[in-house]
Short mmCIF file of C-alpha atoms and ligand atoms in Angstrom, two decimals:
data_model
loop_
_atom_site.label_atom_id
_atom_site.label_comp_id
_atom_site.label_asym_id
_atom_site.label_seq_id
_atom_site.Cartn_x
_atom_site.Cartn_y
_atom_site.Cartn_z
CA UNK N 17 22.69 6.82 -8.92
CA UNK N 18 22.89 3.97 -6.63
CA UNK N 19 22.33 4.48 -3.09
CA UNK N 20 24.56 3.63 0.28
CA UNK N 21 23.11 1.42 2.86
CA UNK N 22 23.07 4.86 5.57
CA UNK N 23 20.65 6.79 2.74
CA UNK N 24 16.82 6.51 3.67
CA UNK N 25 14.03 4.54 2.47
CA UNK N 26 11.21 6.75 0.56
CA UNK N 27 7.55 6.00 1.20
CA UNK N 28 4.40 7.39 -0.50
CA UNK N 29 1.06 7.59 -0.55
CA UNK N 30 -1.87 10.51 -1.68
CA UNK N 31 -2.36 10.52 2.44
CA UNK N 32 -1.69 8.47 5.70
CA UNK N 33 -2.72 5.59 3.64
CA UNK N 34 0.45 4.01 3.19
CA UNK N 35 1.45 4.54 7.21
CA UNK N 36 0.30 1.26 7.65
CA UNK N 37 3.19 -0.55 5.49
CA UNK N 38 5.64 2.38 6.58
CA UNK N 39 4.85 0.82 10.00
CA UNK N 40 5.22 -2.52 8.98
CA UNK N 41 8.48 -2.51 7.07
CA UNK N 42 9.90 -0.47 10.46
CA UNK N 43 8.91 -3.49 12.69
CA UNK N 44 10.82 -5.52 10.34
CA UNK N 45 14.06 -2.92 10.25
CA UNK N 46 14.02 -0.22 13.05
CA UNK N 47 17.20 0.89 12.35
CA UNK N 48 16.29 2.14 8.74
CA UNK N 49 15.99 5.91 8.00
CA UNK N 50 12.84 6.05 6.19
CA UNK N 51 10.78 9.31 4.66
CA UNK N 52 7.32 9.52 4.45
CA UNK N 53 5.12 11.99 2.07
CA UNK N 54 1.47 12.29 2.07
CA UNK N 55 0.38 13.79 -0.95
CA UNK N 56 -2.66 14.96 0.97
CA UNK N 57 -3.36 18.38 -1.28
CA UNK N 58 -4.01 15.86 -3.88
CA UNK N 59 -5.84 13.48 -1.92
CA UNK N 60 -7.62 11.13 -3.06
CA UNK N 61 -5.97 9.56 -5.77
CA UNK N 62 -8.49 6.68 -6.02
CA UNK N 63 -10.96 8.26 -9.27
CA UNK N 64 -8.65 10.83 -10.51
CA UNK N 65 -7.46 9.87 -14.38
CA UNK N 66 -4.57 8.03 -14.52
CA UNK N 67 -2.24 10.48 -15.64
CA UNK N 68 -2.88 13.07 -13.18
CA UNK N 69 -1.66 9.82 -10.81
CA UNK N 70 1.32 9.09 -13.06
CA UNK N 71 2.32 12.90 -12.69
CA UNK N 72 2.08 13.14 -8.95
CA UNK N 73 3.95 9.87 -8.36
CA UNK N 74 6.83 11.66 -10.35
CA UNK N 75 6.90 14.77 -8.30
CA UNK N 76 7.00 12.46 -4.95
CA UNK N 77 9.61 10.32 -6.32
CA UNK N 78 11.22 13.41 -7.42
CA UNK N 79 11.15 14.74 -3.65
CA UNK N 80 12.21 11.79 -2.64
CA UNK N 81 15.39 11.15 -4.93
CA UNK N 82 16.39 14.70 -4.08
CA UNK N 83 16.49 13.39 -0.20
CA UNK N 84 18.71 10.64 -1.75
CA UNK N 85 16.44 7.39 -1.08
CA UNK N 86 18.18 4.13 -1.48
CA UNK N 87 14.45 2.65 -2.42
CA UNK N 88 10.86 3.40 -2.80
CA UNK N 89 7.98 2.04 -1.89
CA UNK N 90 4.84 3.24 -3.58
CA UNK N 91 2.82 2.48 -0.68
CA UNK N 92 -0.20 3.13 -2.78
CA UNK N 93 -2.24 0.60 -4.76
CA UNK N 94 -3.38 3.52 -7.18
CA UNK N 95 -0.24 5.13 -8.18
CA UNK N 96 1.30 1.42 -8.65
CA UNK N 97 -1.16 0.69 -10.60
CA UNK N 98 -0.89 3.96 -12.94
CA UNK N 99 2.74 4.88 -12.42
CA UNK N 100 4.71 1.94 -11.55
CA UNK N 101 5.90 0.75 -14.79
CA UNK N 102 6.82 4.45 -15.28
CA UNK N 103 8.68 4.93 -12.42
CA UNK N 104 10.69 2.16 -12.86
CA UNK N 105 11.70 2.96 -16.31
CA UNK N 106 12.38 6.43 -15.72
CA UNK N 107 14.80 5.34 -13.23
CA UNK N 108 16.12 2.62 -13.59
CA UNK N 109 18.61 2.61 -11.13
CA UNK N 110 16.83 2.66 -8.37
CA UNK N 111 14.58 -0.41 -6.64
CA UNK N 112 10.96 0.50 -6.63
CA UNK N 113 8.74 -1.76 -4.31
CA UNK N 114 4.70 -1.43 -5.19
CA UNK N 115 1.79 -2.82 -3.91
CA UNK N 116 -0.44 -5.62 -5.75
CA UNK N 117 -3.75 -6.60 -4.34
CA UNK N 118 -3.37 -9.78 -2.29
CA UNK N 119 -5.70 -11.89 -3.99
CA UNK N 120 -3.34 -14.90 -4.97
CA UNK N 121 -3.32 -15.39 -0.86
CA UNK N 122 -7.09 -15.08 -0.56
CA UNK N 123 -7.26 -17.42 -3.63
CA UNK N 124 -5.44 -20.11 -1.89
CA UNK N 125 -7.12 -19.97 0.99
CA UNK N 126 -10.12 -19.40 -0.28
CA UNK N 127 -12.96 -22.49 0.90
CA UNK N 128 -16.09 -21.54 -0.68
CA UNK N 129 -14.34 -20.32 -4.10
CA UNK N 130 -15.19 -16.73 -3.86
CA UNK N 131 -13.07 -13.65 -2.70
CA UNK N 132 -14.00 -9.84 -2.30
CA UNK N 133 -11.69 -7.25 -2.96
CA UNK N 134 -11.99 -3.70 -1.79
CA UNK N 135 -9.90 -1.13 -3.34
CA UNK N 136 -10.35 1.76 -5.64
CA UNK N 137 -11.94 2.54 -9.20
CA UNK N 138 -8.25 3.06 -10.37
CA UNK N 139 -6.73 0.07 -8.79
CA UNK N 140 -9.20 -2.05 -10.18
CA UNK N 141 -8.78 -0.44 -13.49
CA UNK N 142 -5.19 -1.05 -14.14
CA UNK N 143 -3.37 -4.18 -15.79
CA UNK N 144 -1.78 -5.09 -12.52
CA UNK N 145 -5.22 -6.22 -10.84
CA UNK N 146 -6.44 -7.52 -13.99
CA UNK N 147 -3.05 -9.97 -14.49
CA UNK N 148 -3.21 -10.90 -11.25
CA UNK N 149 -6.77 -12.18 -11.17
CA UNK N 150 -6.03 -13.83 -14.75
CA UNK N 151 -3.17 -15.44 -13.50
CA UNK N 152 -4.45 -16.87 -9.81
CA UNK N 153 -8.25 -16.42 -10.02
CA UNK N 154 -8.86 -18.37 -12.82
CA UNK N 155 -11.29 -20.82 -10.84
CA UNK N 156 -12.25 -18.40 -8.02
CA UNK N 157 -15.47 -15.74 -8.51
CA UNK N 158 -13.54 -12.53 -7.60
CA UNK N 159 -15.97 -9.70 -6.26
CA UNK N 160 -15.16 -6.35 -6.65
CA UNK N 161 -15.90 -3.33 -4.41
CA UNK N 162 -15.41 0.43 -4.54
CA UNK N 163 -14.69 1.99 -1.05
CA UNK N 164 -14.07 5.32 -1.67
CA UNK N 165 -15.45 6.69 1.65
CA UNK N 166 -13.13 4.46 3.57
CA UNK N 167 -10.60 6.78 1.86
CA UNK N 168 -12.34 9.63 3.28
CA UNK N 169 -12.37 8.34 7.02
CA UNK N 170 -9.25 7.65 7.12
CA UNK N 171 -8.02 10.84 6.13
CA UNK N 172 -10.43 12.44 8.81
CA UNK N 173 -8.93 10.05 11.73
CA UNK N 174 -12.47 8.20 11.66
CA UNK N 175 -11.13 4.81 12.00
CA UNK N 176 -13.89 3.55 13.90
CA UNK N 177 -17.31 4.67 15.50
CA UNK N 178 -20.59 4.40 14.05
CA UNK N 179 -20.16 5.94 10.80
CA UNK N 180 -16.83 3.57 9.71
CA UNK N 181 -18.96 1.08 10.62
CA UNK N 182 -21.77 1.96 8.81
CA UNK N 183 -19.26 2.27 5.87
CA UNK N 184 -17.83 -0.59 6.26
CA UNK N 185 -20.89 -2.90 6.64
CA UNK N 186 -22.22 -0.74 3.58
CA UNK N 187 -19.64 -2.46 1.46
CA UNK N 188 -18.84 -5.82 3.58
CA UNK N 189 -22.28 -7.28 3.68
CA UNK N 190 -22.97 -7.76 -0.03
CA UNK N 191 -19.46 -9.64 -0.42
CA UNK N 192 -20.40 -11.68 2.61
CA UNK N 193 -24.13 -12.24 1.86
CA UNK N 194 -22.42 -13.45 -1.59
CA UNK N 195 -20.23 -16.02 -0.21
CA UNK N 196 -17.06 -14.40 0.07
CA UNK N 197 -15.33 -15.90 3.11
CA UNK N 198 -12.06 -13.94 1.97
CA UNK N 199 -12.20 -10.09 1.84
CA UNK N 200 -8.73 -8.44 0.36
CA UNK N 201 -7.58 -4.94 1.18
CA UNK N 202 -6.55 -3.75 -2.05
CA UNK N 203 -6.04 0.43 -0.98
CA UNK N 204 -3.50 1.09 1.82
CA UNK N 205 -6.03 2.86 3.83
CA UNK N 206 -8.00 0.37 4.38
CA UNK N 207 -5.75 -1.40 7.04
CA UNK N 208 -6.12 1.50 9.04
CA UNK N 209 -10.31 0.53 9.42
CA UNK N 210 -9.17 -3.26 10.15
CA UNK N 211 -10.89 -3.76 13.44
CA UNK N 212 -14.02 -2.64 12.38
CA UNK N 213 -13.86 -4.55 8.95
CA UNK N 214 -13.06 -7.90 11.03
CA UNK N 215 -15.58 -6.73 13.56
CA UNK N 216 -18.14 -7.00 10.77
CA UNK N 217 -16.69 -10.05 9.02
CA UNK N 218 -16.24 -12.01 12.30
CA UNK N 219 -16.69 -15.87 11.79
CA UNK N 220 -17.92 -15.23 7.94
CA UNK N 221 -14.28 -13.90 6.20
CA UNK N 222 -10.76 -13.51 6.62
CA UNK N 223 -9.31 -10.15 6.00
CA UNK N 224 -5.95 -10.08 3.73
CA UNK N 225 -3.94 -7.51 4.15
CA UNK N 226 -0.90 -7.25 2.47
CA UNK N 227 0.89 -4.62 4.57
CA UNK N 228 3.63 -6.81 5.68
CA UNK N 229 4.58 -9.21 2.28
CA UNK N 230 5.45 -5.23 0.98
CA UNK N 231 7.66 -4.46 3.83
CA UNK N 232 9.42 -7.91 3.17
CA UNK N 233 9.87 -7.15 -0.09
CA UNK N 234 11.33 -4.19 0.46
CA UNK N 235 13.41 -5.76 2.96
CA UNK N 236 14.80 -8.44 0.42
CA UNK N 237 15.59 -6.00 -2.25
CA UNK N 238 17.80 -4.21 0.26
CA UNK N 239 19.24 -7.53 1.20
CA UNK N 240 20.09 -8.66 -2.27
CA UNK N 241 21.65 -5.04 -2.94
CA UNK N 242 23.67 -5.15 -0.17
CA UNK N 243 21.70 -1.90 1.18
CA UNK N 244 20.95 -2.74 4.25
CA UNK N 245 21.46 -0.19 7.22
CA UNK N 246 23.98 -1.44 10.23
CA UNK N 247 21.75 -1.37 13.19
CA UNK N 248 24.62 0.58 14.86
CA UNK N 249 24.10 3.01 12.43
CA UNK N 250 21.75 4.51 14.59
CA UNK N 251 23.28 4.01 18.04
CA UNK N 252 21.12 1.83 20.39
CA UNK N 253 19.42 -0.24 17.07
CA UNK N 254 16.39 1.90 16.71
CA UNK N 255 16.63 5.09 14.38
CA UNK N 256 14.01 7.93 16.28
CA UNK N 257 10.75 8.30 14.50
CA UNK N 258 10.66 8.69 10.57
CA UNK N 259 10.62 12.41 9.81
CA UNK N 260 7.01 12.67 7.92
CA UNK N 261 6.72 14.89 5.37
CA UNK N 262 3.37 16.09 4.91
CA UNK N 263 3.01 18.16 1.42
N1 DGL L 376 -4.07 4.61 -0.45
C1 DGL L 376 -4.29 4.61 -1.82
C2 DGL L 376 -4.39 3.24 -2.44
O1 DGL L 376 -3.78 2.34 -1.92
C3 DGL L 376 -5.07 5.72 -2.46
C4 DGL L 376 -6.45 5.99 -2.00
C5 DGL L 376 -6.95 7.26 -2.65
O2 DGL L 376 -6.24 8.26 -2.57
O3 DGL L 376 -8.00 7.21 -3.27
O4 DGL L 376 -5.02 3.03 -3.43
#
């Protein structure tokens, strides 16, 4: 069914991942209702199979229909890259925004011709990553990391101190000692280590994260659907702080 411009927004992630583009699409529209799960019971999502990811991305979007959501951003690189195609065709009434690894930015930018991208084993095993780096990589040595303890940190609130670090320059220097002067955050929780990765990288690689391209997406396919909240929806233009729902 579609929704009305006063229904919510629908955000979610296997943990407090996806925060960081939650955060980002509210800078953009603060007067948005927006829900937030964090599948955390099933965290993380990053080396399960893919159809254990396909069925938990149902059951959230599931929860979230049920609470009415206008649109829904899988603010996961994981379950987009297992369940989006799913989603979408198993309702295809409502507007599903995903998240695809920056690397067509890093590509561009790129000087030296070679770009790092950190995400997970099931990210980098889906077609989305692999059509993207066919499609704008073509000329560019793309290297690949696994950072599934930056998961793990994140989740614990260990954003920075000396064992992020250590994590981070476990999986940093190689791409940098290999002449990668673009390093792409392909997993939402990596954001949340972004001062220590730039830290690390300072002067050697730019960090690409594609937080806030997702929230503009999001924000255009409201536009185009004519689903945008009225900021005096909410009163004084800011709607109080998303309700999180924390499975
Ligand atoms: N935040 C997720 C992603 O963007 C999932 C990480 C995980 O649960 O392994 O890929």
């Amino acid at each position: 069914m579609a929704g009305k411009a006063t229904d919510p927004v629908g955000f979610f992630d296997s943990g407090r991942g996806g925060l960081c583009v939650l955060e980002a699409f509210r800078r953009r529209l603060p007067h948005e209702r927006t829900i937030y799960l964090a599948d955390t019971e099933h965290c993380p999502y990053g080396n399960k199979p893919p159809e254990e990811v396909v069925a938990r991305a149902r059951a959230l979007t599931e929860q979230l229909l049920s609470q009415h959501c206008k649109l829904i951003v899988v603010a996961c690189n994981t379950a987009t890259a297992a369940a989006i195609d799913i989603l979408r065709a198993t309702w295809p009434e409502t507007p599903f925004v995903g998240m695809e690894p920056a690397v067509k930015p890093a590509v561009l930018r790129s000087k030296s011709g070679i770009v790092g991208v950190l995400a997970t084993a099931g990210t980098f095993g889906g077609r989305l990553y692999r059509e993207t780096c066919a499609r704008f990589a073509k000329d560019t040595r793309v290297l690949t990391c696994v950072a599934d303890e930056w998961v793990l940190l994140v989740e614990k609130g260990e954003t920075d101190g000396p064992r992020a670090e250590a994590a981070v320059r476990a999986c940093v220097e190689p791409l940098l000692a290999a002449g990668a002067d673009h390093l792409v955050l392909g997993c939402t929780h990596f954001p949340h280590l972004k001062p220590v990765i730039e830290r690390v990288a300072a002067g050697r690689a730019a960090v690409v994260d594609p937080s806030d391209a997702v929230a503009r997406q999001a924000v255009r396919l409201l536009a185009e659907r004519g689903l945008l909240n009225r900021p005096s929806a909410c009163g004084h233009g800011t709607c109080p702080s998303p309700p999180r729902l924390i499975q």
